[in-house]
Amino acid sequence: MAQHEYEAKFLSIDVDAVRDQLRAAGAQQAFDKTMFTRLIFENDAVQGEQWLRLRDEGGKKTLTLKQVSDATTINGTTEIEIEVNDLDKTAELLGALGLRQVRYQQNYREEWQLGDITYDLDTWPDLPTFIEIEGPSEEAVRKAVAALGFDYEQARYGSIDLIYKSELDRDILAGPTLLFTE
């Protein structure tokens, strides 16, 4: 069954200050800055505001169907996610089912946990590092946002392509890759 995601992104952060705040609040670092790779698949049934993401999270591998119904609200995205053990075989299976790999993307993620809140420091090619705060409900996320001193009205929702569009006027959905250059 699809689960609502309750996550809010905040751009233009002081990464070191945020880390210090998280440490001071008792948050634990779940993992250090780790390269994530994602393969995005689509077909006639899975397209537009819906996509299938096969992701290597630096060891853990997941297959997720994401669907955005409203990118302006905290509960406008749902997902169904499973863990898989073989990225290549899963990609091969998806291809055999008629899905096309339309994008290959890289980003770095550093994750912190405090109670049932996850704090991800995400770095994407050509964008400054930002924070994504995820929790079990909108209320929980609002409290976590306030505790870090962010203005909830400045929160961003939806997928990364919207941030590229607003911040860099760049359409990352038009290209097959989004990679870090040396």
PDB file of C-alpha atoms in Angstrom:
ATOM      1  CA  MET A   1       0.000   0.000   0.000  1.00  0.00           C
ATOM      2  CA  ALA A   2       1.322   3.448  -0.911  1.00  0.00           C
ATOM      3  CA  GLN A   3       2.536   5.512   2.019  1.00  0.00           C
ATOM      4  CA  HIS A   4       2.438   9.296   2.181  1.00  0.00           C
ATOM      5  CA  GLU A   5       5.851  10.871   2.495  1.00  0.00           C
ATOM      6  CA  TYR A   6       6.040  13.705   4.995  1.00  0.00           C
ATOM      7  CA  GLU A   7       9.201  15.541   4.081  1.00  0.00           C
ATOM      8  CA  ALA A   8      10.199  19.154   3.695  1.00  0.00           C
ATOM      9  CA  LYS A   9      13.326  20.514   2.013  1.00  0.00           C
ATOM     10  CA  PHE A  10      15.145  23.697   2.991  1.00  0.00           C
ATOM     11  CA  LEU A  11      17.641  25.305   0.650  1.00  0.00           C
ATOM     12  CA  SER A  12      20.378  27.824   1.486  1.00  0.00           C
ATOM     13  CA  ILE A  13      21.511  26.246   4.751  1.00  0.00           C
ATOM     14  CA  ASP A  14      24.728  26.528   6.717  1.00  0.00           C
ATOM     15  CA  VAL A  15      25.680  22.844   6.653  1.00  0.00           C
ATOM     16  CA  ASP A  16      28.214  22.998   9.519  1.00  0.00           C
ATOM     17  CA  ALA A  17      25.794  24.926  11.742  1.00  0.00           C
ATOM     18  CA  VAL A  18      23.022  22.407  11.022  1.00  0.00           C
ATOM     19  CA  ARG A  19      25.351  19.504  11.898  1.00  0.00           C
ATOM     20  CA  ASP A  20      26.239  21.261  15.173  1.00  0.00           C
ATOM     21  CA  GLN A  21      22.533  21.768  15.973  1.00  0.00           C
ATOM     22  CA  LEU A  22      21.751  18.134  15.242  1.00  0.00           C
ATOM     23  CA  ARG A  23      24.622  16.935  17.453  1.00  0.00           C
ATOM     24  CA  ALA A  24      23.573  19.291  20.258  1.00  0.00           C
ATOM     25  CA  ALA A  25      19.982  17.998  20.056  1.00  0.00           C
ATOM     26  CA  GLY A  26      21.221  14.420  20.449  1.00  0.00           C
ATOM     27  CA  ALA A  27      20.791  13.292  16.849  1.00  0.00           C
ATOM     28  CA  GLN A  28      22.897  10.346  15.729  1.00  0.00           C
ATOM     29  CA  GLN A  29      24.620  10.215  12.371  1.00  0.00           C
ATOM     30  CA  ALA A  30      23.111   7.208  10.556  1.00  0.00           C
ATOM     31  CA  PHE A  31      25.786   7.377   7.854  1.00  0.00           C
ATOM     32  CA  ASP A  32      28.465   9.753   6.602  1.00  0.00           C
ATOM     33  CA  LYS A  33      28.364  11.442   3.174  1.00  0.00           C
ATOM     34  CA  THR A  34      27.649   8.579   0.766  1.00  0.00           C
ATOM     35  CA  MET A  35      27.242   8.483  -3.011  1.00  0.00           C
ATOM     36  CA  PHE A  36      23.741   7.401  -4.064  1.00  0.00           C
ATOM     37  CA  THR A  37      23.013   6.349  -7.630  1.00  0.00           C
ATOM     38  CA  ARG A  38      19.543   6.078  -9.044  1.00  0.00           C
ATOM     39  CA  LEU A  39      18.125   4.649 -12.238  1.00  0.00           C
ATOM     40  CA  ILE A  40      14.735   6.039 -13.235  1.00  0.00           C
ATOM     41  CA  PHE A  41      12.415   3.824 -15.274  1.00  0.00           C
ATOM     42  CA  GLU A  42       9.232   4.690 -17.133  1.00  0.00           C
ATOM     43  CA  ASN A  43       6.783   3.147 -19.578  1.00  0.00           C
ATOM     44  CA  ASP A  44       3.296   3.998 -20.822  1.00  0.00           C
ATOM     45  CA  ALA A  45       1.793   3.118 -17.422  1.00  0.00           C
ATOM     46  CA  VAL A  46       4.529   4.775 -15.325  1.00  0.00           C
ATOM     47  CA  GLN A  47       5.245   8.310 -16.544  1.00  0.00           C
ATOM     48  CA  GLY A  48       4.796  11.998 -15.837  1.00  0.00           C
ATOM     49  CA  GLU A  49       4.296  12.605 -12.124  1.00  0.00           C
ATOM     50  CA  GLN A  50       4.965   8.925 -11.436  1.00  0.00           C
ATOM     51  CA  TRP A  51       8.257   7.062 -11.793  1.00  0.00           C
ATOM     52  CA  LEU A  52      10.050   3.910 -10.741  1.00  0.00           C
ATOM     53  CA  ARG A  53      13.369   4.516  -8.985  1.00  0.00           C
ATOM     54  CA  LEU A  54      16.022   1.839  -8.553  1.00  0.00           C
ATOM     55  CA  ARG A  55      18.555   3.225  -6.076  1.00  0.00           C
ATOM     56  CA  ASP A  56      21.859   2.132  -4.613  1.00  0.00           C
ATOM     57  CA  GLU A  57      22.151   3.870  -1.256  1.00  0.00           C
ATOM     58  CA  GLY A  58      25.781   2.928  -0.742  1.00  0.00           C
ATOM     59  CA  GLY A  59      24.971  -0.702   0.043  1.00  0.00           C
ATOM     60  CA  LYS A  60      21.219  -0.848   0.617  1.00  0.00           C
ATOM     61  CA  LYS A  61      19.327  -1.131  -2.672  1.00  0.00           C
ATOM     62  CA  THR A  62      15.687  -0.089  -3.070  1.00  0.00           C
ATOM     63  CA  LEU A  63      13.034  -0.127  -5.766  1.00  0.00           C
ATOM     64  CA  THR A  64      10.423   2.594  -5.272  1.00  0.00           C
ATOM     65  CA  LEU A  65       7.316   3.681  -7.146  1.00  0.00           C
ATOM     66  CA  LYS A  66       6.955   7.415  -6.462  1.00  0.00           C
ATOM     67  CA  GLN A  67       3.852   9.419  -7.303  1.00  0.00           C
ATOM     68  CA  VAL A  68       3.454  13.179  -6.893  1.00  0.00           C
ATOM     69  CA  SER A  69      -0.133  14.406  -6.764  1.00  0.00           C
ATOM     70  CA  ASP A  70       0.654  17.890  -5.392  1.00  0.00           C
ATOM     71  CA  ALA A  71       4.219  19.238  -5.249  1.00  0.00           C
ATOM     72  CA  THR A  72       3.106  22.263  -3.201  1.00  0.00           C
ATOM     73  CA  THR A  73       2.117  20.358  -0.044  1.00  0.00           C
ATOM     74  CA  ILE A  74       3.950  18.172   2.440  1.00  0.00           C
ATOM     75  CA  ASN A  75       1.671  15.180   1.817  1.00  0.00           C
ATOM     76  CA  GLY A  76       1.515  15.414  -1.981  1.00  0.00           C
ATOM     77  CA  THR A  77       3.891  12.490  -2.626  1.00  0.00           C
ATOM     78  CA  THR A  78       3.262   8.803  -2.060  1.00  0.00           C
ATOM     79  CA  GLU A  79       5.637   5.913  -2.445  1.00  0.00           C
ATOM     80  CA  ILE A  80       5.722   2.131  -2.417  1.00  0.00           C
ATOM     81  CA  GLU A  81       9.235   0.879  -1.631  1.00  0.00           C
ATOM     82  CA  ILE A  82      10.870  -2.520  -1.361  1.00  0.00           C
ATOM     83  CA  GLU A  83      14.461  -3.534  -0.736  1.00  0.00           C
ATOM     84  CA  VAL A  84      16.172  -5.523  -3.504  1.00  0.00           C
ATOM     85  CA  ASN A  85      19.453  -7.400  -3.345  1.00  0.00           C
ATOM     86  CA  ASP A  86      20.744  -7.117  -6.926  1.00  0.00           C
ATOM     87  CA  LEU A  87      20.636  -3.816  -8.817  1.00  0.00           C
ATOM     88  CA  ASP A  88      21.639  -5.252 -12.204  1.00  0.00           C
ATOM     89  CA  LYS A  89      19.159  -8.144 -12.090  1.00  0.00           C
ATOM     90  CA  THR A  90      16.369  -5.810 -10.959  1.00  0.00           C
ATOM     91  CA  ALA A  91      17.168  -3.420 -13.830  1.00  0.00           C
ATOM     92  CA  GLU A  92      17.148  -6.385 -16.214  1.00  0.00           C
ATOM     93  CA  LEU A  93      13.764  -7.529 -14.861  1.00  0.00           C
ATOM     94  CA  LEU A  94      12.281  -4.041 -15.287  1.00  0.00           C
ATOM     95  CA  GLY A  95      13.575  -3.936 -18.869  1.00  0.00           C
ATOM     96  CA  ALA A  96      12.048  -7.345 -19.582  1.00  0.00           C
ATOM     97  CA  LEU A  97       8.718  -5.962 -18.327  1.00  0.00           C
ATOM     98  CA  GLY A  98       8.901  -3.172 -20.906  1.00  0.00           C
ATOM     99  CA  LEU A  99      10.151  -0.346 -18.704  1.00  0.00           C
ATOM    100  CA  ARG A 100      12.778   1.974 -20.178  1.00  0.00           C
ATOM    101  CA  GLN A 101      15.644   3.395 -18.169  1.00  0.00           C
ATOM    102  CA  VAL A 102      15.243   7.111 -18.873  1.00  0.00           C
ATOM    103  CA  ARG A 103      17.708   8.625 -16.390  1.00  0.00           C
ATOM    104  CA  TYR A 104      20.835   7.861 -14.373  1.00  0.00           C
ATOM    105  CA  GLN A 105      21.479  10.259 -11.472  1.00  0.00           C
ATOM    106  CA  GLN A 106      24.026  10.692  -8.696  1.00  0.00           C
ATOM    107  CA  ASN A 107      23.837  12.561  -5.421  1.00  0.00           C
ATOM    108  CA  TYR A 108      25.540  12.494  -2.044  1.00  0.00           C
ATOM    109  CA  ARG A 109      23.578  12.018   1.152  1.00  0.00           C
ATOM    110  CA  GLU A 110      24.550  12.289   4.802  1.00  0.00           C
ATOM    111  CA  GLU A 111      21.846  11.065   7.158  1.00  0.00           C
ATOM    112  CA  TRP A 112      21.046  11.902  10.782  1.00  0.00           C
ATOM    113  CA  GLN A 113      18.334  10.443  13.020  1.00  0.00           C
ATOM    114  CA  LEU A 114      16.604  11.843  16.083  1.00  0.00           C
ATOM    115  CA  GLY A 115      13.666   9.802  17.324  1.00  0.00           C
ATOM    116  CA  ASP A 116      11.372   9.208  14.356  1.00  0.00           C
ATOM    117  CA  ILE A 117      12.760  12.116  12.336  1.00  0.00           C
ATOM    118  CA  THR A 118      15.303  11.672   9.534  1.00  0.00           C
ATOM    119  CA  TYR A 119      17.525  14.590   8.527  1.00  0.00           C
ATOM    120  CA  ASP A 120      19.205  14.191   5.138  1.00  0.00           C
ATOM    121  CA  LEU A 121      21.926  16.564   3.981  1.00  0.00           C
ATOM    122  CA  ASP A 122      21.696  16.148   0.205  1.00  0.00           C
ATOM    123  CA  THR A 123      24.232  17.333  -2.346  1.00  0.00           C
ATOM    124  CA  TRP A 124      23.301  17.222  -6.025  1.00  0.00           C
ATOM    125  CA  PRO A 125      25.426  18.257  -9.028  1.00  0.00           C
ATOM    126  CA  ASP A 126      25.638  22.075  -9.341  1.00  0.00           C
ATOM    127  CA  LEU A 127      23.351  22.722  -6.332  1.00  0.00           C
ATOM    128  CA  PRO A 128      24.376  23.808  -2.819  1.00  0.00           C
ATOM    129  CA  THR A 129      23.782  21.182  -0.129  1.00  0.00           C
ATOM    130  CA  PHE A 130      20.260  21.344   1.311  1.00  0.00           C
ATOM    131  CA  ILE A 131      18.409  19.545   4.093  1.00  0.00           C
ATOM    132  CA  GLU A 132      15.405  17.268   3.815  1.00  0.00           C
ATOM    133  CA  ILE A 133      13.496  16.620   7.036  1.00  0.00           C
ATOM    134  CA  GLU A 134      11.232  13.555   7.033  1.00  0.00           C
ATOM    135  CA  GLY A 135       8.911  12.255   9.728  1.00  0.00           C
ATOM    136  CA  PRO A 136       5.802  10.157  10.331  1.00  0.00           C
ATOM    137  CA  SER A 137       3.369  13.101  10.093  1.00  0.00           C
ATOM    138  CA  GLU A 138       3.148  16.738   9.081  1.00  0.00           C
ATOM    139  CA  GLU A 139       3.010  17.753  12.749  1.00  0.00           C
ATOM    140  CA  ALA A 140       6.210  15.827  13.547  1.00  0.00           C
ATOM    141  CA  VAL A 141       8.000  17.466  10.605  1.00  0.00           C
ATOM    142  CA  ARG A 142       6.749  20.928  11.632  1.00  0.00           C
ATOM    143  CA  LYS A 143       8.172  20.423  15.158  1.00  0.00           C
ATOM    144  CA  ALA A 144      11.519  19.227  13.780  1.00  0.00           C
ATOM    145  CA  VAL A 145      11.662  22.210  11.411  1.00  0.00           C
ATOM    146  CA  ALA A 146      10.931  24.642  14.259  1.00  0.00           C
ATOM    147  CA  ALA A 147      13.572  22.993  16.472  1.00  0.00           C
ATOM    148  CA  LEU A 148      16.211  23.767  13.836  1.00  0.00           C
ATOM    149  CA  GLY A 149      14.963  27.344  13.501  1.00  0.00           C
ATOM    150  CA  PHE A 150      13.787  27.046   9.898  1.00  0.00           C
ATOM    151  CA  ASP A 151      10.715  28.873   8.623  1.00  0.00           C
ATOM    152  CA  TYR A 152       8.130  26.244   7.643  1.00  0.00           C
ATOM    153  CA  GLU A 153       6.717  28.682   5.081  1.00  0.00           C
ATOM    154  CA  GLN A 154      10.045  28.362   3.194  1.00  0.00           C
ATOM    155  CA  ALA A 155       9.737  24.562   2.885  1.00  0.00           C
ATOM    156  CA  ARG A 156       9.973  22.961  -0.534  1.00  0.00           C
ATOM    157  CA  TYR A 157       8.220  19.739  -1.534  1.00  0.00           C
ATOM    158  CA  GLY A 158       8.113  17.365  -4.470  1.00  0.00           C
ATOM    159  CA  SER A 159      10.967  15.966  -6.496  1.00  0.00           C
ATOM    160  CA  ILE A 160      14.464  17.264  -7.180  1.00  0.00           C
ATOM    161  CA  ASP A 161      13.623  18.362 -10.728  1.00  0.00           C
ATOM    162  CA  LEU A 162      11.498  21.213  -9.291  1.00  0.00           C
ATOM    163  CA  ILE A 163      14.499  22.537  -7.346  1.00  0.00           C
ATOM    164  CA  TYR A 164      16.708  22.449 -10.447  1.00  0.00           C
ATOM    165  CA  LYS A 165      13.977  24.298 -12.355  1.00  0.00           C
ATOM    166  CA  SER A 166      13.505  27.027  -9.720  1.00  0.00           C
ATOM    167  CA  GLU A 167      17.141  27.470  -8.684  1.00  0.00           C
ATOM    168  CA  LEU A 168      19.033  26.949 -11.973  1.00  0.00           C
ATOM    169  CA  ASP A 169      16.244  27.135 -14.581  1.00  0.00           C
ATOM    170  CA  ARG A 170      17.457  23.708 -15.682  1.00  0.00           C
ATOM    171  CA  ASP A 171      15.252  20.842 -16.852  1.00  0.00           C
ATOM    172  CA  ILE A 172      16.983  17.719 -15.549  1.00  0.00           C
ATOM    173  CA  LEU A 173      14.183  15.538 -16.925  1.00  0.00           C
ATOM    174  CA  ALA A 174      15.309  16.419 -20.448  1.00  0.00           C
ATOM    175  CA  GLY A 175      18.686  14.700 -20.017  1.00  0.00           C
ATOM    176  CA  PRO A 176      19.557  11.038 -19.481  1.00  0.00           C
ATOM    177  CA  THR A 177      22.224  11.699 -16.837  1.00  0.00           C
ATOM    178  CA  LEU A 178      22.797  13.936 -13.835  1.00  0.00           C
ATOM    179  CA  LEU A 179      26.371  13.364 -12.667  1.00  0.00           C
ATOM    180  CA  PHE A 180      29.138  14.962 -10.678  1.00  0.00           C
ATOM    181  CA  THR A 181      32.034  16.048 -12.884  1.00  0.00           C
ATOM    182  CA  GLU A 182      35.575  15.692 -11.627  1.00  0.00           C
TER     183      GLU A 182
END
